[in-house]
Amino acid sequence: AYYYLDEDRGWAVDVTELRASYNKATSSGVKVRSIAVINPGNPCGSVLDMDTMADILMFAAEENLVLLADEVYQENIYDEGRPFHSFKKVLRLLQQKKEGTCDPIHSVQLISFHSTSKGVLGECGQRGGYMELVGFSTRMLAQFAKVAASSLSSNTLGQVFVGLMVCPPVEGEESYELYRKEHSLIFEGLKRRAARLCAALNDIPGVSCQPIAGAMY
C-alpha cells in the first residue's frame, strides 16, 4: 500500500494519510507488517522534521509495524533550517519521555539503512552498506546474523568503503585536508545543481517545484 506526501508542505508526511492508507489496505485483507520511510526524501528532496518523525514512530508503535528507515542521503542536506535527524535518535528521545511507562513506543522495531553508493560519497560502482536493527529480540538478531553469514564472496572493496564512510579522516590525519576539499566540492556541486534545477522548473509555465532541502535526485 502506498501513502501520498503533501506537496504544499514540502512533500511532508501526514499521519492522517498514513492512517487512511493503512485502513484501506487492512480492510481489503492485506496484513501490513511494516512502513518504509525515505529521509531525506528521494526523489522529492524533502527532509523530515522531528515532530513528523515522532508522529510516524508513534503510528508504527500503535499498529505494531516495523519501521524501515532509508537514510542513505543523510549528508545531502542543502537547507540549514532542516537538519537531518535519524529515526533512532527520535525514537530514543520518545522512549526517554515515556520512561517507566508501558507505552507501545518502547516496543518499536526499527531498521535503519545507510549506503556507500548514495549521498555525498556516491561511489555508485562500489556496493556497500549496512543496516542497524533496534528493538529486536536476541533470537531474531541471531537469525539475521545467520543469513548474513551465509553470504558467499563478500564484497571486500564495498566493506572498505563502508569503513571509510563511517570513520572518515579526522583533522590532524594525513588525508584529512584532501578529503575535506573533495567532500566540499562534491557537496557544493550537488547543492548548486539542486537549486538550479528547482529554479528552472519554476520558470516553466504551469510547473511548480518545492525547494529542494536534501537528497540527490
mmCIF file with all atom_site columns, C-alpha atoms in Angstrom:
data_model
loop_
_atom_site.group_PDB
_atom_site.id
_atom_site.type_symbol
_atom_site.label_atom_id
_atom_site.label_alt_id
_atom_site.label_comp_id
_atom_site.label_asym_id
_atom_site.label_entity_id
_atom_site.label_seq_id
_atom_site.pdbx_PDB_ins_code
_atom_site.Cartn_x
_atom_site.Cartn_y
_atom_site.Cartn_z
_atom_site.occupancy
_atom_site.B_iso_or_equiv
_atom_site.pdbx_formal_charge
_atom_site.auth_seq_id
_atom_site.auth_comp_id
_atom_site.auth_asym_id
_atom_site.auth_atom_id
_atom_site.pdbx_PDB_model_num
ATOM 1   C CA . ALA A 1 1   ? 0.000  0.000   0.000   1.00 0.00 ? 1   ALA A CA 1
ATOM 2   C CA . TYR A 1 2   ? 1.255  3.479   -0.847  1.00 0.00 ? 2   TYR A CA 1
ATOM 3   C CA . TYR A 1 3   ? 0.851  6.689   1.109   1.00 0.00 ? 3   TYR A CA 1
ATOM 4   C CA . TYR A 1 4   ? 0.919  10.116  -0.508  1.00 0.00 ? 4   TYR A CA 1
ATOM 5   C CA . LEU A 1 5   ? 3.058  13.084  0.507   1.00 0.00 ? 5   LEU A CA 1
ATOM 6   C CA . ASP A 1 6   ? 1.804  16.639  0.976   1.00 0.00 ? 6   ASP A CA 1
ATOM 7   C CA . GLU A 1 7   ? 3.472  18.693  -1.768  1.00 0.00 ? 7   GLU A CA 1
ATOM 8   C CA . ASP A 1 8   ? 2.249  22.036  -0.445  1.00 0.00 ? 8   ASP A CA 1
ATOM 9   C CA . ARG A 1 9   ? 4.073  21.352  2.828   1.00 0.00 ? 9   ARG A CA 1
ATOM 10  C CA . GLY A 1 10  ? 7.367  20.487  1.185   1.00 0.00 ? 10  GLY A CA 1
ATOM 11  C CA . TRP A 1 11  ? 6.411  16.867  0.488   1.00 0.00 ? 11  TRP A CA 1
ATOM 12  C CA . ALA A 1 12  ? 5.687  16.253  4.149   1.00 0.00 ? 12  ALA A CA 1
ATOM 13  C CA . VAL A 1 13  ? 4.341  13.013  5.585   1.00 0.00 ? 13  VAL A CA 1
ATOM 14  C CA . ASP A 1 14  ? 0.877  13.360  7.097   1.00 0.00 ? 14  ASP A CA 1
ATOM 15  C CA . VAL A 1 15  ? -0.097 10.745  9.668   1.00 0.00 ? 15  VAL A CA 1
ATOM 16  C CA . THR A 1 16  ? -3.740 11.141  8.621   1.00 0.00 ? 16  THR A CA 1
ATOM 17  C CA . GLU A 1 17  ? -2.698 9.952   5.162   1.00 0.00 ? 17  GLU A CA 1
ATOM 18  C CA . LEU A 1 18  ? -0.737 7.085   6.713   1.00 0.00 ? 18  LEU A CA 1
ATOM 19  C CA . ARG A 1 19  ? -3.782 6.054   8.675   1.00 0.00 ? 19  ARG A CA 1
ATOM 20  C CA . ALA A 1 20  ? -6.055 6.219   5.609   1.00 0.00 ? 20  ALA A CA 1
ATOM 21  C CA . SER A 1 21  ? -3.644 4.112   3.543   1.00 0.00 ? 21  SER A CA 1
ATOM 22  C CA . TYR A 1 22  ? -3.260 1.600   6.366   1.00 0.00 ? 22  TYR A CA 1
ATOM 23  C CA . ASN A 1 23  ? -7.023 1.282   6.875   1.00 0.00 ? 23  ASN A CA 1
ATOM 24  C CA . LYS A 1 24  ? -7.607 0.865   3.142   1.00 0.00 ? 24  LYS A CA 1
ATOM 25  C CA . ALA A 1 25  ? -5.033 -1.927  2.973   1.00 0.00 ? 25  ALA A CA 1
ATOM 26  C CA . THR A 1 26  ? -6.241 -3.803  6.046   1.00 0.00 ? 26  THR A CA 1
ATOM 27  C CA . SER A 1 27  ? -9.894 -3.511  5.009   1.00 0.00 ? 27  SER A CA 1
ATOM 28  C CA . SER A 1 28  ? -9.020 -5.257  1.736   1.00 0.00 ? 28  SER A CA 1
ATOM 29  C CA . GLY A 1 29  ? -7.367 -8.134  3.569   1.00 0.00 ? 29  GLY A CA 1
ATOM 30  C CA . VAL A 1 30  ? -3.753 -7.008  3.430   1.00 0.00 ? 30  VAL A CA 1
ATOM 31  C CA . LYS A 1 31  ? -1.663 -7.846  6.502   1.00 0.00 ? 31  LYS A CA 1
ATOM 32  C CA . VAL A 1 32  ? 0.511  -4.755  6.864   1.00 0.00 ? 32  VAL A CA 1
ATOM 33  C CA . ARG A 1 33  ? 3.818  -5.668  8.503   1.00 0.00 ? 33  ARG A CA 1
ATOM 34  C CA . SER A 1 34  ? 5.986  -2.580  8.073   1.00 0.00 ? 34  SER A CA 1
ATOM 35  C CA . ILE A 1 35  ? 6.246  1.010   6.925   1.00 0.00 ? 35  ILE A CA 1
ATOM 36  C CA . ALA A 1 36  ? 9.071  2.379   4.757   1.00 0.00 ? 36  ALA A CA 1
ATOM 37  C CA . VAL A 1 37  ? 10.236 5.994   5.040   1.00 0.00 ? 37  VAL A CA 1
ATOM 38  C CA . ILE A 1 38  ? 12.968 7.646   2.954   1.00 0.00 ? 38  ILE A CA 1
ATOM 39  C CA . ASN A 1 39  ? 14.581 10.589  4.731   1.00 0.00 ? 39  ASN A CA 1
ATOM 40  C CA . PRO A 1 40  ? 15.953 12.734  3.167   1.00 0.00 ? 40  PRO A CA 1
ATOM 41  C CA . GLY A 1 41  ? 13.341 12.003  0.545   1.00 0.00 ? 41  GLY A CA 1
ATOM 42  C CA . ASN A 1 42  ? 14.239 10.689  -2.895  1.00 0.00 ? 42  ASN A CA 1
ATOM 43  C CA . PRO A 1 43  ? 13.188 11.992  -5.389  1.00 0.00 ? 43  PRO A CA 1
ATOM 44  C CA . CYS A 1 44  ? 11.195 14.815  -3.776  1.00 0.00 ? 44  CYS A CA 1
ATOM 45  C CA . GLY A 1 45  ? 14.075 16.380  -1.848  1.00 0.00 ? 45  GLY A CA 1
ATOM 46  C CA . SER A 1 46  ? 12.245 16.670  1.466   1.00 0.00 ? 46  SER A CA 1
ATOM 47  C CA . VAL A 1 47  ? 13.805 16.478  4.935   1.00 0.00 ? 47  VAL A CA 1
ATOM 48  C CA . LEU A 1 48  ? 11.527 15.394  7.782   1.00 0.00 ? 48  LEU A CA 1
ATOM 49  C CA . ASP A 1 49  ? 11.300 17.448  10.954  1.00 0.00 ? 49  ASP A CA 1
ATOM 50  C CA . MET A 1 50  ? 11.447 15.792  14.370  1.00 0.00 ? 50  MET A CA 1
ATOM 51  C CA . ASP A 1 51  ? 7.737  16.255  15.124  1.00 0.00 ? 51  ASP A CA 1
ATOM 52  C CA . THR A 1 52  ? 6.735  14.450  11.936  1.00 0.00 ? 52  THR A CA 1
ATOM 53  C CA . MET A 1 53  ? 9.219  11.678  12.654  1.00 0.00 ? 53  MET A CA 1
ATOM 54  C CA . ALA A 1 54  ? 7.795  11.313  16.160  1.00 0.00 ? 54  ALA A CA 1
ATOM 55  C CA . ASP A 1 55  ? 4.286  11.022  14.691  1.00 0.00 ? 55  ASP A CA 1
ATOM 56  C CA . ILE A 1 56  ? 5.464  8.287   12.313  1.00 0.00 ? 56  ILE A CA 1
ATOM 57  C CA . LEU A 1 57  ? 7.152  6.384   15.132  1.00 0.00 ? 57  LEU A CA 1
ATOM 58  C CA . MET A 1 58  ? 4.059  6.575   17.322  1.00 0.00 ? 58  MET A CA 1
ATOM 59  C CA . PHE A 1 59  ? 1.918  5.384   14.410  1.00 0.00 ? 59  PHE A CA 1
ATOM 60  C CA . ALA A 1 60  ? 4.259  2.427   13.919  1.00 0.00 ? 60  ALA A CA 1
ATOM 61  C CA . ALA A 1 61  ? 4.085  1.697   17.645  1.00 0.00 ? 61  ALA A CA 1
ATOM 62  C CA . GLU A 1 62  ? 0.285  1.795   17.720  1.00 0.00 ? 62  GLU A CA 1
ATOM 63  C CA . GLU A 1 63  ? -0.058 -0.550  14.742  1.00 0.00 ? 63  GLU A CA 1
ATOM 64  C CA . ASN A 1 64  ? 2.902  -2.793  15.640  1.00 0.00 ? 64  ASN A CA 1
ATOM 65  C CA . LEU A 1 65  ? 4.699  -2.048  12.370  1.00 0.00 ? 65  LEU A CA 1
ATOM 66  C CA . VAL A 1 66  ? 8.411  -2.454  11.719  1.00 0.00 ? 66  VAL A CA 1
ATOM 67  C CA . LEU A 1 67  ? 9.784  0.914   10.596  1.00 0.00 ? 67  LEU A CA 1
ATOM 68  C CA . LEU A 1 68  ? 12.212 0.699   7.663   1.00 0.00 ? 68  LEU A CA 1
ATOM 69  C CA . ALA A 1 69  ? 14.221 3.938   7.599   1.00 0.00 ? 69  ALA A CA 1
ATOM 70  C CA . ASP A 1 70  ? 16.148 4.592   4.388   1.00 0.00 ? 70  ASP A CA 1
ATOM 71  C CA . GLU A 1 71  ? 18.642 7.272   5.468   1.00 0.00 ? 71  GLU A CA 1
ATOM 72  C CA . VAL A 1 72  ? 21.255 6.975   2.729   1.00 0.00 ? 72  VAL A CA 1
ATOM 73  C CA . TYR A 1 73  ? 21.118 10.697  1.818   1.00 0.00 ? 73  TYR A CA 1
ATOM 74  C CA . GLN A 1 74  ? 21.714 11.945  5.352   1.00 0.00 ? 74  GLN A CA 1
ATOM 75  C CA . GLU A 1 75  ? 24.765 14.014  4.347   1.00 0.00 ? 75  GLU A CA 1
ATOM 76  C CA . ASN A 1 76  ? 22.929 15.669  1.452   1.00 0.00 ? 76  ASN A CA 1
ATOM 77  C CA . ILE A 1 77  ? 21.264 18.486  3.380   1.00 0.00 ? 77  ILE A CA 1
ATOM 78  C CA . TYR A 1 78  ? 21.015 21.786  1.489   1.00 0.00 ? 78  TYR A CA 1
ATOM 79  C CA . ASP A 1 79  ? 18.646 23.718  3.763   1.00 0.00 ? 79  ASP A CA 1
ATOM 80  C CA . GLU A 1 80  ? 20.399 24.628  7.017   1.00 0.00 ? 80  GLU A CA 1
ATOM 81  C CA . GLY A 1 81  ? 16.999 25.151  8.612   1.00 0.00 ? 81  GLY A CA 1
ATOM 82  C CA . ARG A 1 82  ? 16.076 21.488  8.056   1.00 0.00 ? 82  ARG A CA 1
ATOM 83  C CA . PRO A 1 83  ? 18.846 19.413  9.673   1.00 0.00 ? 83  PRO A CA 1
ATOM 84  C CA . PHE A 1 84  ? 18.893 15.655  9.380   1.00 0.00 ? 84  PHE A CA 1
ATOM 85  C CA . HIS A 1 85  ? 17.770 13.613  12.387  1.00 0.00 ? 85  HIS A CA 1
ATOM 86  C CA . SER A 1 86  ? 17.933 9.836   12.441  1.00 0.00 ? 86  SER A CA 1
ATOM 87  C CA . PHE A 1 87  ? 14.849 7.857   13.357  1.00 0.00 ? 87  PHE A CA 1
ATOM 88  C CA . LYS A 1 88  ? 16.884 6.104   16.030  1.00 0.00 ? 88  LYS A CA 1
ATOM 89  C CA . LYS A 1 89  ? 17.661 9.439   17.691  1.00 0.00 ? 89  LYS A CA 1
ATOM 90  C CA . VAL A 1 90  ? 13.999 10.490  17.686  1.00 0.00 ? 90  VAL A CA 1
ATOM 91  C CA . LEU A 1 91  ? 12.922 7.057   18.920  1.00 0.00 ? 91  LEU A CA 1
ATOM 92  C CA . ARG A 1 92  ? 15.319 7.222   21.870  1.00 0.00 ? 92  ARG A CA 1
ATOM 93  C CA . LEU A 1 93  ? 14.056 10.709  22.779  1.00 0.00 ? 93  LEU A CA 1
ATOM 94  C CA . LEU A 1 94  ? 10.462 9.485   22.747  1.00 0.00 ? 94  LEU A CA 1
ATOM 95  C CA . GLN A 1 95  ? 11.371 6.465   24.848  1.00 0.00 ? 95  GLN A CA 1
ATOM 96  C CA . GLN A 1 96  ? 13.114 8.703   27.376  1.00 0.00 ? 96  GLN A CA 1
ATOM 97  C CA . LYS A 1 97  ? 9.973  10.818  27.691  1.00 0.00 ? 97  LYS A CA 1
ATOM 98  C CA . LYS A 1 98  ? 7.913  7.669   28.294  1.00 0.00 ? 98  LYS A CA 1
ATOM 99  C CA . GLU A 1 99  ? 10.427 6.042   30.624  1.00 0.00 ? 99  GLU A CA 1
ATOM 100 C CA . GLY A 1 100 ? 8.799  3.983   33.357  1.00 0.00 ? 100 GLY A CA 1
ATOM 101 C CA . THR A 1 101 ? 5.566  3.527   31.400  1.00 0.00 ? 101 THR A CA 1
ATOM 102 C CA . CYS A 1 102 ? 4.108  0.707   29.312  1.00 0.00 ? 102 CYS A CA 1
ATOM 103 C CA . ASP A 1 103 ? 3.753  2.945   26.275  1.00 0.00 ? 103 ASP A CA 1
ATOM 104 C CA . PRO A 1 104 ? 3.986  0.987   22.978  1.00 0.00 ? 104 PRO A CA 1
ATOM 105 C CA . ILE A 1 105 ? 6.840  3.267   21.870  1.00 0.00 ? 105 ILE A CA 1
ATOM 106 C CA . HIS A 1 106 ? 9.138  1.003   23.920  1.00 0.00 ? 106 HIS A CA 1
ATOM 107 C CA . SER A 1 107 ? 8.305  -1.917  21.607  1.00 0.00 ? 107 SER A CA 1
ATOM 108 C CA . VAL A 1 108 ? 9.055  -0.194  18.312  1.00 0.00 ? 108 VAL A CA 1
ATOM 109 C CA . GLN A 1 109 ? 11.208 -2.215  15.932  1.00 0.00 ? 109 GLN A CA 1
ATOM 110 C CA . LEU A 1 110 ? 13.381 -0.063  13.677  1.00 0.00 ? 110 LEU A CA 1
ATOM 111 C CA . ILE A 1 111 ? 15.723 -0.985  10.819  1.00 0.00 ? 111 ILE A CA 1
ATOM 112 C CA . SER A 1 112 ? 17.924 1.878   9.579   1.00 0.00 ? 112 SER A CA 1
ATOM 113 C CA . PHE A 1 113 ? 19.838 1.714   6.280   1.00 0.00 ? 113 PHE A CA 1
ATOM 114 C CA . HIS A 1 114 ? 22.908 3.545   5.006   1.00 0.00 ? 114 HIS A CA 1
ATOM 115 C CA . SER A 1 115 ? 24.942 3.039   1.824   1.00 0.00 ? 115 SER A CA 1
ATOM 116 C CA . THR A 1 116 ? 28.246 3.966   0.212   1.00 0.00 ? 116 THR A CA 1
ATOM 117 C CA . SER A 1 117 ? 26.731 4.183   -3.255  1.00 0.00 ? 117 SER A CA 1
ATOM 118 C CA . LYS A 1 118 ? 24.494 7.163   -2.473  1.00 0.00 ? 118 LYS A CA 1
ATOM 119 C CA . GLY A 1 119 ? 24.780 10.561  -0.847  1.00 0.00 ? 119 GLY A CA 1
ATOM 120 C CA . VAL A 1 120 ? 27.915 12.704  -0.983  1.00 0.00 ? 120 VAL A CA 1
ATOM 121 C CA . LEU A 1 121 ? 30.290 9.732   -1.111  1.00 0.00 ? 121 LEU A CA 1
ATOM 122 C CA . GLY A 1 122 ? 28.238 8.421   -4.018  1.00 0.00 ? 122 GLY A CA 1
ATOM 123 C CA . GLU A 1 123 ? 30.613 5.751   -5.298  1.00 0.00 ? 123 GLU A CA 1
ATOM 124 C CA . CYS A 1 124 ? 27.903 4.093   -7.363  1.00 0.00 ? 124 CYS A CA 1
ATOM 125 C CA . GLY A 1 125 ? 30.192 1.350   -8.633  1.00 0.00 ? 125 GLY A CA 1
ATOM 126 C CA . GLN A 1 126 ? 31.009 0.362   -5.059  1.00 0.00 ? 126 GLN A CA 1
ATOM 127 C CA . ARG A 1 127 ? 28.178 -1.614  -3.493  1.00 0.00 ? 127 ARG A CA 1
ATOM 128 C CA . GLY A 1 128 ? 28.410 -1.488  0.263   1.00 0.00 ? 128 GLY A CA 1
ATOM 129 C CA . GLY A 1 129 ? 26.168 -0.527  3.129   1.00 0.00 ? 129 GLY A CA 1
ATOM 130 C CA . TYR A 1 130 ? 24.790 -1.539  6.475   1.00 0.00 ? 130 TYR A CA 1
ATOM 131 C CA . MET A 1 131 ? 21.600 -1.785  8.439   1.00 0.00 ? 131 MET A CA 1
ATOM 132 C CA . GLU A 1 132 ? 21.093 -1.301  12.154  1.00 0.00 ? 132 GLU A CA 1
ATOM 133 C CA . LEU A 1 133 ? 18.355 -3.219  13.939  1.00 0.00 ? 133 LEU A CA 1
ATOM 134 C CA . VAL A 1 134 ? 16.755 -1.706  17.035  1.00 0.00 ? 134 VAL A CA 1
ATOM 135 C CA . GLY A 1 135 ? 14.147 -3.281  19.275  1.00 0.00 ? 135 GLY A CA 1
ATOM 136 C CA . PHE A 1 136 ? 14.557 -6.871  18.069  1.00 0.00 ? 136 PHE A CA 1
ATOM 137 C CA . SER A 1 137 ? 14.993 -9.892  20.326  1.00 0.00 ? 137 SER A CA 1
ATOM 138 C CA . THR A 1 138 ? 18.301 -11.689 20.678  1.00 0.00 ? 138 THR A CA 1
ATOM 139 C CA . ARG A 1 139 ? 16.823 -14.700 18.885  1.00 0.00 ? 139 ARG A CA 1
ATOM 140 C CA . MET A 1 140 ? 15.758 -12.562 15.931  1.00 0.00 ? 140 MET A CA 1
ATOM 141 C CA . LEU A 1 141 ? 19.163 -10.892 15.737  1.00 0.00 ? 141 LEU A CA 1
ATOM 142 C CA . ALA A 1 142 ? 20.740 -14.346 15.656  1.00 0.00 ? 142 ALA A CA 1
ATOM 143 C CA . GLN A 1 143 ? 18.618 -15.211 12.610  1.00 0.00 ? 143 GLN A CA 1
ATOM 144 C CA . PHE A 1 144 ? 19.720 -12.036 10.825  1.00 0.00 ? 144 PHE A CA 1
ATOM 145 C CA . ALA A 1 145 ? 23.344 -12.897 11.635  1.00 0.00 ? 145 ALA A CA 1
ATOM 146 C CA . LYS A 1 146 ? 22.851 -16.414 10.272  1.00 0.00 ? 146 LYS A CA 1
ATOM 147 C CA . VAL A 1 147 ? 21.501 -15.085 6.968   1.00 0.00 ? 147 VAL A CA 1
ATOM 148 C CA . ALA A 1 148 ? 24.372 -12.594 6.682   1.00 0.00 ? 148 ALA A CA 1
ATOM 149 C CA . ALA A 1 149 ? 26.946 -15.281 7.470   1.00 0.00 ? 149 ALA A CA 1
ATOM 150 C CA . SER A 1 150 ? 25.597 -17.484 4.671   1.00 0.00 ? 150 SER A CA 1
ATOM 151 C CA . SER A 1 151 ? 26.522 -14.907 2.007   1.00 0.00 ? 151 SER A CA 1
ATOM 152 C CA . LEU A 1 152 ? 29.338 -16.025 -0.270  1.00 0.00 ? 152 LEU A CA 1
ATOM 153 C CA . SER A 1 153 ? 32.098 -13.932 -1.870  1.00 0.00 ? 153 SER A CA 1
ATOM 154 C CA . SER A 1 154 ? 31.586 -10.832 0.224   1.00 0.00 ? 154 SER A CA 1
ATOM 155 C CA . ASN A 1 155 ? 32.307 -7.512  -1.476  1.00 0.00 ? 155 ASN A CA 1
ATOM 156 C CA . THR A 1 156 ? 35.698 -6.636  0.011   1.00 0.00 ? 156 THR A CA 1
ATOM 157 C CA . LEU A 1 157 ? 36.027 -3.177  -1.572  1.00 0.00 ? 157 LEU A CA 1
ATOM 158 C CA . GLY A 1 158 ? 32.465 -2.355  -0.572  1.00 0.00 ? 158 GLY A CA 1
ATOM 159 C CA . GLN A 1 159 ? 33.288 -3.189  3.041   1.00 0.00 ? 159 GLN A CA 1
ATOM 160 C CA . VAL A 1 160 ? 36.361 -0.939  2.872   1.00 0.00 ? 160 VAL A CA 1
ATOM 161 C CA . PHE A 1 161 ? 34.193 1.905   1.590   1.00 0.00 ? 161 PHE A CA 1
ATOM 162 C CA . VAL A 1 162 ? 31.702 1.400   4.410   1.00 0.00 ? 162 VAL A CA 1
ATOM 163 C CA . GLY A 1 163 ? 34.531 1.675   6.912   1.00 0.00 ? 163 GLY A CA 1
ATOM 164 C CA . LEU A 1 164 ? 35.695 4.918   5.309   1.00 0.00 ? 164 LEU A CA 1
ATOM 165 C CA . MET A 1 165 ? 32.135 6.257   5.252   1.00 0.00 ? 165 MET A CA 1
ATOM 166 C CA . VAL A 1 166 ? 31.501 5.715   8.959   1.00 0.00 ? 166 VAL A CA 1
ATOM 167 C CA . CYS A 1 167 ? 35.043 6.633   10.022  1.00 0.00 ? 167 CYS A CA 1
ATOM 168 C CA . PRO A 1 168 ? 36.234 9.400   7.661   1.00 0.00 ? 168 PRO A CA 1
ATOM 169 C CA . PRO A 1 169 ? 39.618 11.120  8.109   1.00 0.00 ? 169 PRO A CA 1
ATOM 170 C CA . VAL A 1 170 ? 39.719 13.495  11.066  1.00 0.00 ? 170 VAL A CA 1
ATOM 171 C CA . GLU A 1 171 ? 41.599 16.731  11.464  1.00 0.00 ? 171 GLU A CA 1
ATOM 172 C CA . GLY A 1 172 ? 45.285 16.103  12.001  1.00 0.00 ? 172 GLY A CA 1
ATOM 173 C CA . GLU A 1 173 ? 45.424 12.977  9.863   1.00 0.00 ? 173 GLU A CA 1
ATOM 174 C CA . GLU A 1 174 ? 47.422 12.992  6.645   1.00 0.00 ? 174 GLU A CA 1
ATOM 175 C CA . SER A 1 175 ? 44.467 12.643  4.272   1.00 0.00 ? 175 SER A CA 1
ATOM 176 C CA . TYR A 1 176 ? 42.100 14.993  6.098   1.00 0.00 ? 176 TYR A CA 1
ATOM 177 C CA . GLU A 1 177 ? 42.688 18.143  4.008   1.00 0.00 ? 177 GLU A CA 1
ATOM 178 C CA . LEU A 1 178 ? 42.270 16.337  0.698   1.00 0.00 ? 178 LEU A CA 1
ATOM 179 C CA . TYR A 1 179 ? 39.171 14.534  1.981   1.00 0.00 ? 179 TYR A CA 1
ATOM 180 C CA . ARG A 1 180 ? 37.626 17.782  3.213   1.00 0.00 ? 180 ARG A CA 1
ATOM 181 C CA . LYS A 1 181 ? 38.383 19.522  -0.098  1.00 0.00 ? 181 LYS A CA 1
ATOM 182 C CA . GLU A 1 182 ? 36.870 16.778  -2.236  1.00 0.00 ? 182 GLU A CA 1
ATOM 183 C CA . HIS A 1 183 ? 33.873 16.349  0.066   1.00 0.00 ? 183 HIS A CA 1
ATOM 184 C CA . SER A 1 184 ? 33.175 20.093  -0.028  1.00 0.00 ? 184 SER A CA 1
ATOM 185 C CA . LEU A 1 185 ? 33.463 20.274  -3.828  1.00 0.00 ? 185 LEU A CA 1
ATOM 186 C CA . ILE A 1 186 ? 31.056 17.387  -4.320  1.00 0.00 ? 186 ILE A CA 1
ATOM 187 C CA . PHE A 1 187 ? 28.556 18.666  -1.755  1.00 0.00 ? 187 PHE A CA 1
ATOM 188 C CA . GLU A 1 188 ? 28.556 22.249  -3.039  1.00 0.00 ? 188 GLU A CA 1
ATOM 189 C CA . GLY A 1 189 ? 28.149 20.985  -6.587  1.00 0.00 ? 189 GLY A CA 1
ATOM 190 C CA . LEU A 1 190 ? 25.115 18.907  -5.632  1.00 0.00 ? 190 LEU A CA 1
ATOM 191 C CA . LYS A 1 191 ? 23.631 21.809  -3.678  1.00 0.00 ? 191 LYS A CA 1
ATOM 192 C CA . ARG A 1 192 ? 24.180 24.226  -6.558  1.00 0.00 ? 192 ARG A CA 1
ATOM 193 C CA . ARG A 1 193 ? 22.600 21.909  -9.127  1.00 0.00 ? 193 ARG A CA 1
ATOM 194 C CA . ALA A 1 194 ? 19.615 21.233  -6.863  1.00 0.00 ? 194 ALA A CA 1
ATOM 195 C CA . ALA A 1 195 ? 18.927 24.986  -6.579  1.00 0.00 ? 195 ALA A CA 1
ATOM 196 C CA . ARG A 1 196 ? 19.408 25.479  -10.323 1.00 0.00 ? 196 ARG A CA 1
ATOM 197 C CA . LEU A 1 197 ? 17.045 22.638  -11.171 1.00 0.00 ? 197 LEU A CA 1
ATOM 198 C CA . CYS A 1 198 ? 14.375 23.946  -8.801  1.00 0.00 ? 198 CYS A CA 1
ATOM 199 C CA . ALA A 1 199 ? 14.609 27.448  -10.277 1.00 0.00 ? 199 ALA A CA 1
ATOM 200 C CA . ALA A 1 200 ? 14.478 26.147  -13.854 1.00 0.00 ? 200 ALA A CA 1
ATOM 201 C CA . LEU A 1 201 ? 11.381 24.071  -13.168 1.00 0.00 ? 201 LEU A CA 1
ATOM 202 C CA . ASN A 1 202 ? 9.621  27.016  -11.520 1.00 0.00 ? 202 ASN A CA 1
ATOM 203 C CA . ASP A 1 203 ? 10.340 29.100  -14.640 1.00 0.00 ? 203 ASP A CA 1
ATOM 204 C CA . ILE A 1 204 ? 8.273  26.721  -16.774 1.00 0.00 ? 204 ILE A CA 1
ATOM 205 C CA . PRO A 1 205 ? 4.642  27.904  -17.120 1.00 0.00 ? 205 PRO A CA 1
ATOM 206 C CA . GLY A 1 206 ? 2.298  25.509  -15.350 1.00 0.00 ? 206 GLY A CA 1
ATOM 207 C CA . VAL A 1 207 ? 5.088  23.763  -13.451 1.00 0.00 ? 207 VAL A CA 1
ATOM 208 C CA . SER A 1 208 ? 5.945  24.277  -9.786  1.00 0.00 ? 208 SER A CA 1
ATOM 209 C CA . CYS A 1 209 ? 8.713  22.788  -7.701  1.00 0.00 ? 209 CYS A CA 1
ATOM 210 C CA . GLN A 1 210 ? 9.117  22.880  -3.935  1.00 0.00 ? 210 GLN A CA 1
ATOM 211 C CA . PRO A 1 211 ? 12.511 23.984  -2.606  1.00 0.00 ? 211 PRO A CA 1
ATOM 212 C CA . ILE A 1 212 ? 14.906 21.018  -2.564  1.00 0.00 ? 212 ILE A CA 1
ATOM 213 C CA . ALA A 1 213 ? 16.034 20.593  1.036   1.00 0.00 ? 213 ALA A CA 1
ATOM 214 C CA . GLY A 1 214 ? 18.044 17.419  0.618   1.00 0.00 ? 214 GLY A CA 1
ATOM 215 C CA . ALA A 1 215 ? 18.749 14.101  -1.165  1.00 0.00 ? 215 ALA A CA 1
ATOM 216 C CA . MET A 1 216 ? 20.184 13.961  -4.685  1.00 0.00 ? 216 MET A CA 1
ATOM 217 C CA . TYR A 1 217 ? 17.647 13.247  -7.420  1.00 0.00 ? 217 TYR A CA 1
#
